[in-house]
Amino acid sequence: MQSWADLLDEAYDTDMYSAALKVMLNRIDEVDQTLSAQVIADTLENGGTWSFGSVMALQHATTYEQHPLSPETLAYFDDLAEQSLQQQQQLEQDTALSFEQYLANYR
């Protein structure tokens, strides 16, 4: 693998590929450096999966709040949400089976 990393480093005038390979090879010997081990450690440090999830959600929300969407992007997503609601409403109206009939088909 090192020869491939060296080849890519040379082709793109960087050391990024060799450095990445070195990190990954280090994780073979130091399993505590793997991403899964880090998630487990963070989960334990935060008192369980629920607390860890809350910490991560807050962290992500803070990051997104620091980078607000442009008016164009916001308008795009608003339009997409409106289209989705209209599609959902259309699907609900087009349903030929009643809920009772639907359940009867699976009993």
Coordinates of N, CA and C in Angstrom, one line a residue:
M1 N 0.8 -1.2 0.0 CA 0.0 0.0 0.0 C 0.9 1.3 0.0
Q2 N 2.0 1.1 0.6 CA 2.9 2.3 0.7 C 3.3 2.8 -0.7
S3 N 3.6 1.8 -1.6 CA 4.0 2.2 -2.9 C 2.9 2.9 -3.7
W4 N 1.6 2.6 -3.4 CA 0.5 3.3 -4.0 C 0.4 4.7 -3.4
A5 N 0.5 4.8 -2.1 CA 0.5 6.1 -1.5 C 1.6 7.0 -2.0
D6 N 2.8 6.4 -2.1 CA 3.9 7.2 -2.7 C 3.6 7.7 -4.1
L7 N 3.1 6.8 -4.9 CA 2.7 7.1 -6.3 C 1.7 8.3 -6.3
L8 N 0.7 8.2 -5.5 CA -0.3 9.3 -5.5 C 0.3 10.6 -4.9
D9 N 1.1 10.5 -3.9 CA 1.8 11.7 -3.4 C 2.6 12.4 -4.5
E10 N 3.3 11.5 -5.3 CA 4.1 12.1 -6.4 C 3.3 12.7 -7.5
A11 N 2.2 12.0 -7.8 CA 1.3 12.5 -8.9 C 0.6 13.8 -8.6
Y12 N 0.3 14.0 -7.3 CA -0.5 15.2 -6.9 C 0.4 16.1 -6.1
D13 N 1.7 15.9 -6.0 CA 2.6 16.8 -5.4 C 2.2 17.1 -3.9
T14 N 2.0 16.0 -3.2 CA 1.5 16.1 -1.8 C 2.1 15.0 -1.0
D15 N 1.9 15.0 0.3 CA 2.2 13.9 1.2 C 1.0 13.4 1.9
M16 N -0.2 13.9 1.4 CA -1.4 13.5 2.0 C -1.7 12.0 2.1
Y17 N -1.4 11.3 1.0 CA -1.7 9.9 0.9 C -0.8 9.1 1.9
S18 N 0.5 9.4 1.9 CA 1.4 8.7 2.8 C 1.0 9.0 4.3
A19 N 0.6 10.2 4.5 CA 0.2 10.6 5.9 C -1.0 9.8 6.3
A20 N -2.0 9.7 5.4 CA -3.2 9.0 5.7 C -3.0 7.6 6.0
L21 N -2.1 7.0 5.1 CA -1.8 5.6 5.3 C -1.1 5.3 6.6
K22 N -0.2 6.3 7.0 CA 0.5 6.1 8.3 C -0.5 6.2 9.5
V23 N -1.5 7.0 9.4 CA -2.6 7.1 10.4 C -3.3 5.8 10.5
M24 N -3.7 5.3 9.4 CA -4.5 4.0 9.3 C -3.7 2.8 9.8
L25 N -2.4 2.8 9.4 CA -1.5 1.7 9.9 C -1.3 1.8 11.4
N26 N -1.2 3.0 11.9 CA -1.1 3.2 13.4 C -2.3 2.7 14.1
R27 N -3.5 2.8 13.5 CA -4.7 2.3 14.2 C -4.7 0.8 14.3
I28 N -4.0 0.1 13.5 CA -3.9 -1.4 13.6 C -3.2 -1.7 14.9
D29 N -2.2 -1.0 15.3 CA -1.5 -1.3 16.5 C -2.1 -0.6 17.7
E30 N -2.7 0.5 17.5 CA -3.4 1.3 18.6 C -4.9 1.3 18.4
V31 N -5.6 0.3 18.8 CA -7.0 0.2 18.5 C -7.8 1.4 19.2
D32 N -7.2 2.0 20.2 CA -7.9 3.1 20.9 C -8.0 4.3 19.9
Q33 N -7.2 4.3 18.9 CA -7.2 5.4 17.9 C -8.3 5.2 16.8
T34 N -9.0 4.1 16.8 CA -10.0 3.9 15.8 C -11.2 4.8 16.1
L35 N -12.0 5.1 15.1 CA -13.1 6.0 15.3 C -14.2 5.3 16.2
S36 N -14.3 4.0 16.0 CA -15.3 3.3 16.9 C -14.9 3.3 18.3
A37 N -13.6 3.2 18.6 CA -13.1 3.2 20.0 C -13.3 4.6 20.6
Q38 N -13.1 5.6 19.7 CA -13.3 7.0 20.2 C -14.8 7.3 20.5
V39 N -15.7 6.7 19.7 CA -17.1 6.9 19.9 C -17.5 6.2 21.2
I40 N -17.0 5.0 21.5 CA -17.3 4.3 22.7 C -16.7 5.1 23.9
A41 N -15.5 5.6 23.8 CA -14.9 6.4 24.9 C -15.8 7.6 25.2
D42 N -16.2 8.3 24.1 CA -17.0 9.5 24.3 C -18.4 9.2 24.9
T43 N -19.0 8.0 24.5 CA -20.2 7.6 25.0 C -20.1 7.3 26.5
L44 N -19.0 6.7 26.9 CA -18.8 6.4 28.3 C -18.6 7.7 29.1
E45 N -17.8 8.6 28.5 CA -17.5 9.8 29.2 C -18.7 10.7 29.4
N46 N -19.7 10.6 28.5 CA -20.9 11.4 28.6 C -22.0 10.7 29.3
G47 N -21.8 9.5 29.9 CA -22.8 8.8 30.7 C -23.8 8.0 29.9
G48 N -23.4 7.6 28.7 CA -24.3 6.7 28.0 C -24.7 7.3 26.6
T49 N -25.4 6.4 25.9 CA -25.7 6.8 24.5 C -26.7 8.0 24.4
W50 N -27.6 8.1 25.3 CA -28.6 9.2 25.3 C -27.9 10.5 25.5
S51 N -27.1 10.6 26.5 CA -26.3 11.8 26.8 C -25.3 12.1 25.7
F52 N -24.7 11.1 25.2 CA -23.7 11.3 24.1 C -24.4 11.9 22.9
G53 N -25.6 11.3 22.6 CA -26.4 11.8 21.4 C -26.8 13.2 21.6
S54 N -27.2 13.6 22.8 CA -27.6 15.0 23.1 C -26.4 15.9 23.0
V55 N -25.3 15.5 23.4 CA -24.1 16.4 23.3 C -23.8 16.6 21.8
M56 N -23.8 15.5 21.0 CA -23.5 15.6 19.6 C -24.6 16.5 18.9
A57 N -25.8 16.3 19.2 CA -26.9 17.1 18.6 C -26.7 18.6 18.9
L58 N -26.4 18.9 20.1 CA -26.1 20.3 20.5 C -24.9 20.8 19.8
Q59 N -23.9 20.0 19.6 CA -22.7 20.4 18.9 C -23.0 20.7 17.4
H60 N -23.8 19.9 16.8 CA -24.1 20.0 15.4 C -25.0 21.3 15.3
A61 N -26.0 21.4 16.2 CA -26.9 22.6 16.1 C -26.1 23.9 16.2
T62 N -25.1 23.9 17.1 CA -24.3 25.1 17.3 C -23.5 25.4 16.0
T63 N -22.9 24.4 15.4 CA -22.2 24.5 14.1 C -23.1 25.1 13.0
Y64 N -24.3 24.5 12.9 CA -25.2 25.0 11.9 C -25.7 26.4 12.1
E65 N -25.8 26.8 13.4 CA -26.2 28.2 13.7 C -25.2 29.2 13.3
Q66 N -23.9 28.8 13.4 CA -22.8 29.6 13.0 C -22.6 29.8 11.5
H67 N -23.3 29.0 10.7 CA -23.2 29.1 9.3 C -24.6 29.1 8.7
P68 N -25.3 30.3 8.8 CA -26.7 30.3 8.3 C -26.7 30.1 6.8
L69 N -27.9 29.6 6.3 CA -28.1 29.4 4.9 C -28.3 30.7 4.2
S70 N -27.9 30.8 2.9 CA -28.1 32.0 2.1 C -29.6 32.0 1.8
P71 N -30.2 33.2 1.5 CA -31.6 33.3 1.2 C -32.0 32.4 0.1
E72 N -31.1 32.2 -0.9 CA -31.4 31.4 -2.1 C -31.6 29.9 -1.6
T73 N -30.6 29.5 -0.8 CA -30.6 28.1 -0.3 C -31.8 27.8 0.6
L74 N -32.1 28.8 1.4 CA -33.3 28.7 2.3 C -34.6 28.6 1.5
A75 N -34.7 29.4 0.5 CA -35.9 29.4 -0.4 C -36.0 28.0 -1.1
Y76 N -34.8 27.5 -1.5 CA -34.8 26.2 -2.2 C -35.4 25.1 -1.3
F77 N -34.9 25.1 0.0 CA -35.4 24.1 0.9 C -36.8 24.3 1.3
D78 N -37.2 25.5 1.4 CA -38.6 25.8 1.7 C -39.5 25.3 0.6
D79 N -39.1 25.5 -0.6 CA -39.8 25.0 -1.8 C -39.9 23.5 -1.8
L80 N -38.8 22.9 -1.5 CA -38.7 21.4 -1.5 C -39.6 20.9 -0.4
A81 N -39.6 21.5 0.8 CA -40.5 21.1 1.8 C -42.0 21.2 1.4
E82 N -42.3 22.3 0.8 CA -43.7 22.5 0.3 C -44.1 21.4 -0.7
Q83 N -43.2 21.1 -1.7 CA -43.4 20.0 -2.6 C -43.6 18.7 -1.9
S84 N -42.9 18.4 -0.9 CA -43.0 17.2 -0.2 C -44.3 17.1 0.5
L85 N -44.8 18.2 1.1 CA -46.1 18.2 1.8 C -47.2 17.9 0.8
Q86 N -47.1 18.6 -0.4 CA -48.1 18.4 -1.4 C -48.1 16.9 -1.9
Q87 N -46.9 16.3 -2.1 CA -46.9 14.9 -2.5 C -47.5 14.0 -1.5
Q88 N -47.2 14.3 -0.2 CA -47.8 13.5 0.9 C -49.3 13.6 0.9
Q89 N -49.8 14.8 0.7 CA -51.2 15.0 0.7 C -51.9 14.3 -0.5
Q90 N -51.2 14.3 -1.7 CA -51.7 13.6 -2.8 C -51.7 12.1 -2.6
L91 N -50.7 11.6 -2.0 CA -50.6 10.2 -1.7 C -51.8 9.7 -0.8
E92 N -52.0 10.6 0.2 CA -53.0 10.3 1.2 C -54.4 10.3 0.5
Q93 N -54.6 11.2 -0.5 CA -55.9 11.3 -1.2 C -56.1 10.2 -2.2
D94 N -55.0 9.7 -2.8 CA -55.0 8.7 -3.8 C -55.2 7.3 -3.3
T95 N -55.1 7.1 -2.0 CA -55.2 5.8 -1.4 C -56.6 5.2 -1.6
A96 N -56.6 4.1 -2.3 CA -57.9 3.5 -2.6 C -58.4 2.6 -1.4
L97 N -57.5 2.1 -0.6 CA -57.9 1.3 0.5 C -58.1 2.1 1.8
S98 N -59.1 1.6 2.5 CA -59.3 2.2 3.9 C -58.3 1.6 4.8
F99 N -58.1 2.2 5.9 CA -57.1 1.7 6.9 C -57.5 0.3 7.3
E100 N -58.8 0.1 7.5 CA -59.3 -1.2 7.9 C -59.0 -2.3 6.9
Q101 N -59.3 -1.9 5.6 CA -59.0 -2.8 4.5 C -57.5 -3.1 4.4
Y102 N -56.7 -2.1 4.6 CA -55.2 -2.3 4.6 C -54.8 -3.3 5.7
L103 N -55.3 -3.1 6.9 CA -55.0 -4.1 8.0 C -55.5 -5.5 7.7
A104 N -56.7 -5.6 7.1 CA -57.3 -6.9 6.8 C -56.4 -7.7 5.8
N105 N -55.7 -7.0 4.9 CA -54.8 -7.6 3.9 C -53.6 -8.3 4.6
Y106 N -53.3 -7.8 5.8 CA -52.1 -8.4 6.5 C -52.4 -9.2 7.7
R107 N -53.6 -9.5 7.9 CA -54.0 -10.4 9.0 C -54.2 -11.8 8.6

